[in-house]
Amino acid sequence: MNSGPFLALKSEYDKHTVPWRNKKNSSGVEIKDANNNPIKEEYFVSWLSLFPKMISTPERPTTYSNTQAVLSLIVDIEEDADSLEFDDNPNFVITPKQVIARGKGVKRLNDAVTIECKKESQLTR
């Protein structure tokens, strides 16, 4: 298998180390480094660009078509949970605000989440 495209993508995305989870091979055996220490799992942060329908100063419509997105959720829950809740954000409307996510483990949730951009954000990377 050619790992080149995967390695190229790894350099494009921010990555976080998951300190409580050790990386395993396809047989389920923990992978160790040269000093026999377990290698930690990595999480790659994806991104989504959404733009508002209206921009201010003065307020006028935009021509952007990507003002909202519907996302399916795949979660990895470490501690027993009943639901996931999304915090309020002045730039976005997130619906629903709460989704059912019972138990632990990796699962695809039945609920989809819609995120709509309401106003411009001054956030930068």
PDB file of C-alpha atoms in Angstrom:
ATOM      1  CA  MET A   1       0.000   0.000   0.000  1.00  0.00           C
ATOM      2  CA  ASN A   2       1.287   3.485  -0.886  1.00  0.00           C
ATOM      3  CA  SER A   3       1.433   5.536   2.334  1.00  0.00           C
ATOM      4  CA  GLY A   4       2.533   8.731   0.527  1.00  0.00           C
ATOM      5  CA  PRO A   5      -0.928  10.355   0.272  1.00  0.00           C
ATOM      6  CA  PHE A   6      -1.654   9.589   3.930  1.00  0.00           C
ATOM      7  CA  LEU A   7       1.674  11.058   5.036  1.00  0.00           C
ATOM      8  CA  ALA A   8       0.993  14.159   2.920  1.00  0.00           C
ATOM      9  CA  LEU A   9      -2.388  14.626   4.614  1.00  0.00           C
ATOM     10  CA  LYS A  10      -0.780  14.225   8.051  1.00  0.00           C
ATOM     11  CA  SER A  11       1.298  17.324   7.362  1.00  0.00           C
ATOM     12  CA  GLU A  12      -1.802  19.362   6.382  1.00  0.00           C
ATOM     13  CA  TYR A  13      -3.835  18.865   9.547  1.00  0.00           C
ATOM     14  CA  ASP A  14      -3.179  19.794  13.158  1.00  0.00           C
ATOM     15  CA  LYS A  15      -2.656  16.743  15.296  1.00  0.00           C
ATOM     16  CA  HIS A  16      -3.250  16.042  18.963  1.00  0.00           C
ATOM     17  CA  THR A  17      -1.824  13.202  20.989  1.00  0.00           C
ATOM     18  CA  VAL A  18      -4.420  11.197  22.899  1.00  0.00           C
ATOM     19  CA  PRO A  19      -2.487  10.571  26.144  1.00  0.00           C
ATOM     20  CA  TRP A  20      -4.851   7.952  27.557  1.00  0.00           C
ATOM     21  CA  ARG A  21      -4.885   5.710  24.469  1.00  0.00           C
ATOM     22  CA  ASN A  22      -2.001   3.644  23.135  1.00  0.00           C
ATOM     23  CA  LYS A  23      -1.672   2.938  19.425  1.00  0.00           C
ATOM     24  CA  LYS A  24      -2.253  -0.692  18.383  1.00  0.00           C
ATOM     25  CA  ASN A  25      -1.428  -2.661  15.260  1.00  0.00           C
ATOM     26  CA  SER A  26      -4.028  -4.520  13.186  1.00  0.00           C
ATOM     27  CA  SER A  27      -3.756  -7.506  15.565  1.00  0.00           C
ATOM     28  CA  GLY A  28      -4.611  -5.343  18.582  1.00  0.00           C
ATOM     29  CA  VAL A  29      -1.081  -5.398  20.031  1.00  0.00           C
ATOM     30  CA  GLU A  30       0.274  -2.118  21.437  1.00  0.00           C
ATOM     31  CA  ILE A  31       2.956  -0.479  19.300  1.00  0.00           C
ATOM     32  CA  LYS A  32       6.127   0.491  21.193  1.00  0.00           C
ATOM     33  CA  ASP A  33       8.960   2.898  20.407  1.00  0.00           C
ATOM     34  CA  ALA A  34      12.691   2.048  20.453  1.00  0.00           C
ATOM     35  CA  ASN A  35      12.739   2.426  24.264  1.00  0.00           C
ATOM     36  CA  ASN A  36       9.800   0.006  24.634  1.00  0.00           C
ATOM     37  CA  ASN A  37       7.409   2.822  25.605  1.00  0.00           C
ATOM     38  CA  PRO A  38       3.894   2.669  24.161  1.00  0.00           C
ATOM     39  CA  ILE A  39       3.226   5.064  21.285  1.00  0.00           C
ATOM     40  CA  LYS A  40       0.187   7.243  21.947  1.00  0.00           C
ATOM     41  CA  GLU A  41      -2.738   7.467  19.560  1.00  0.00           C
ATOM     42  CA  GLU A  42      -2.972  10.589  17.373  1.00  0.00           C
ATOM     43  CA  TYR A  43      -6.096  12.544  16.494  1.00  0.00           C
ATOM     44  CA  PHE A  44      -6.133  14.714  13.383  1.00  0.00           C
ATOM     45  CA  VAL A  45      -8.234  17.842  13.656  1.00  0.00           C
ATOM     46  CA  SER A  46     -10.392  18.359  10.612  1.00  0.00           C
ATOM     47  CA  TRP A  47     -11.771  21.744   9.647  1.00  0.00           C
ATOM     48  CA  LEU A  48     -14.926  23.124   8.101  1.00  0.00           C
ATOM     49  CA  SER A  49     -15.374  26.549   6.521  1.00  0.00           C
ATOM     50  CA  LEU A  50     -18.786  28.169   6.875  1.00  0.00           C
ATOM     51  CA  PHE A  51     -19.706  31.724   5.970  1.00  0.00           C
ATOM     52  CA  PRO A  52     -22.639  33.915   7.047  1.00  0.00           C
ATOM     53  CA  LYS A  53     -25.593  34.762   4.782  1.00  0.00           C
ATOM     54  CA  MET A  54     -25.266  38.387   5.865  1.00  0.00           C
ATOM     55  CA  ILE A  55     -22.178  40.418   6.658  1.00  0.00           C
ATOM     56  CA  SER A  56     -22.190  43.600   8.639  1.00  0.00           C
ATOM     57  CA  THR A  57     -20.852  47.122   8.454  1.00  0.00           C
ATOM     58  CA  PRO A  58     -23.100  47.814   6.594  1.00  0.00           C
ATOM     59  CA  GLU A  59     -25.229  44.668   6.724  1.00  0.00           C
ATOM     60  CA  ARG A  60     -25.657  43.145   3.287  1.00  0.00           C
ATOM     61  CA  PRO A  61     -26.246  39.670   1.832  1.00  0.00           C
ATOM     62  CA  THR A  62     -23.315  37.517   0.829  1.00  0.00           C
ATOM     63  CA  THR A  63     -23.122  35.244  -2.176  1.00  0.00           C
ATOM     64  CA  TYR A  64     -21.814  32.318  -0.141  1.00  0.00           C
ATOM     65  CA  SER A  65     -23.607  29.011  -0.555  1.00  0.00           C
ATOM     66  CA  ASN A  66     -21.769  27.251   2.270  1.00  0.00           C
ATOM     67  CA  THR A  67     -23.556  28.928   5.179  1.00  0.00           C
ATOM     68  CA  GLN A  68     -24.540  25.715   6.959  1.00  0.00           C
ATOM     69  CA  ALA A  69     -23.527  22.079   7.204  1.00  0.00           C
ATOM     70  CA  VAL A  70     -25.211  18.907   8.393  1.00  0.00           C
ATOM     71  CA  LEU A  71     -22.732  16.643  10.153  1.00  0.00           C
ATOM     72  CA  SER A  72     -23.052  13.002  11.109  1.00  0.00           C
ATOM     73  CA  LEU A  73     -21.351  12.210  14.382  1.00  0.00           C
ATOM     74  CA  ILE A  74     -18.885   9.443  15.114  1.00  0.00           C
ATOM     75  CA  VAL A  75     -17.773   9.682  18.726  1.00  0.00           C
ATOM     76  CA  ASP A  76     -15.342   7.882  20.987  1.00  0.00           C
ATOM     77  CA  ILE A  77     -16.655   8.103  24.543  1.00  0.00           C
ATOM     78  CA  GLU A  78     -14.290   7.163  27.383  1.00  0.00           C
ATOM     79  CA  GLU A  79     -16.673   7.569  30.347  1.00  0.00           C
ATOM     80  CA  ASP A  80     -20.317   6.529  30.587  1.00  0.00           C
ATOM     81  CA  ALA A  81     -22.488   9.272  29.170  1.00  0.00           C
ATOM     82  CA  ASP A  82     -26.156   9.865  28.459  1.00  0.00           C
ATOM     83  CA  SER A  83     -25.782  12.718  26.005  1.00  0.00           C
ATOM     84  CA  LEU A  84     -23.492  15.290  24.422  1.00  0.00           C
ATOM     85  CA  GLU A  85     -24.293  18.986  24.717  1.00  0.00           C
ATOM     86  CA  PHE A  86     -23.009  21.812  22.553  1.00  0.00           C
ATOM     87  CA  ASP A  87     -22.071  25.159  24.077  1.00  0.00           C
ATOM     88  CA  ASP A  88     -23.646  28.369  22.820  1.00  0.00           C
ATOM     89  CA  ASN A  89     -21.558  30.302  20.326  1.00  0.00           C
ATOM     90  CA  PRO A  90     -22.455  33.812  19.108  1.00  0.00           C
ATOM     91  CA  ASN A  91     -21.212  33.035  15.585  1.00  0.00           C
ATOM     92  CA  PHE A  92     -23.116  29.789  15.012  1.00  0.00           C
ATOM     93  CA  VAL A  93     -26.485  28.150  15.583  1.00  0.00           C
ATOM     94  CA  ILE A  94     -26.076  24.470  16.422  1.00  0.00           C
ATOM     95  CA  THR A  95     -29.128  22.205  16.348  1.00  0.00           C
ATOM     96  CA  PRO A  96     -29.923  20.130  18.193  1.00  0.00           C
ATOM     97  CA  LYS A  97     -28.117  21.454  21.269  1.00  0.00           C
ATOM     98  CA  GLN A  98     -28.074  17.976  22.791  1.00  0.00           C
ATOM     99  CA  VAL A  99     -27.749  14.501  21.243  1.00  0.00           C
ATOM    100  CA  ILE A 100     -28.207  11.119  22.884  1.00  0.00           C
ATOM    101  CA  ALA A 101     -24.891   9.269  23.316  1.00  0.00           C
ATOM    102  CA  ARG A 102     -25.356   6.505  25.872  1.00  0.00           C
ATOM    103  CA  GLY A 103     -22.550   4.309  27.110  1.00  0.00           C
ATOM    104  CA  LYS A 104     -18.872   4.119  26.212  1.00  0.00           C
ATOM    105  CA  GLY A 105     -16.899   3.339  23.080  1.00  0.00           C
ATOM    106  CA  VAL A 106     -16.757   4.299  19.430  1.00  0.00           C
ATOM    107  CA  LYS A 107     -20.167   4.714  17.855  1.00  0.00           C
ATOM    108  CA  ARG A 108     -22.001   6.448  15.048  1.00  0.00           C
ATOM    109  CA  LEU A 109     -24.821   8.482  16.540  1.00  0.00           C
ATOM    110  CA  ASN A 110     -28.280   8.462  14.985  1.00  0.00           C
ATOM    111  CA  ASP A 111     -28.604  12.228  15.311  1.00  0.00           C
ATOM    112  CA  ALA A 112     -27.095  14.610  12.790  1.00  0.00           C
ATOM    113  CA  VAL A 113     -26.055  18.096  13.872  1.00  0.00           C
ATOM    114  CA  THR A 114     -26.704  21.198  11.786  1.00  0.00           C
ATOM    115  CA  ILE A 115     -24.305  24.106  12.154  1.00  0.00           C
ATOM    116  CA  GLU A 116     -25.265  27.438  10.605  1.00  0.00           C
ATOM    117  CA  CYS A 117     -22.956  30.441  10.470  1.00  0.00           C
ATOM    118  CA  LYS A 118     -24.764  33.564  11.727  1.00  0.00           C
ATOM    119  CA  LYS A 119     -22.016  36.159  11.730  1.00  0.00           C
ATOM    120  CA  GLU A 120     -18.414  36.725  10.856  1.00  0.00           C
ATOM    121  CA  SER A 121     -15.781  35.400  13.211  1.00  0.00           C
ATOM    122  CA  GLN A 122     -12.493  37.097  13.918  1.00  0.00           C
ATOM    123  CA  LEU A 123     -10.804  33.790  14.791  1.00  0.00           C
ATOM    124  CA  THR A 124      -7.544  32.910  13.135  1.00  0.00           C
ATOM    125  CA  ARG A 125      -5.468  29.731  13.215  1.00  0.00           C
TER     126      ARG A 125
END
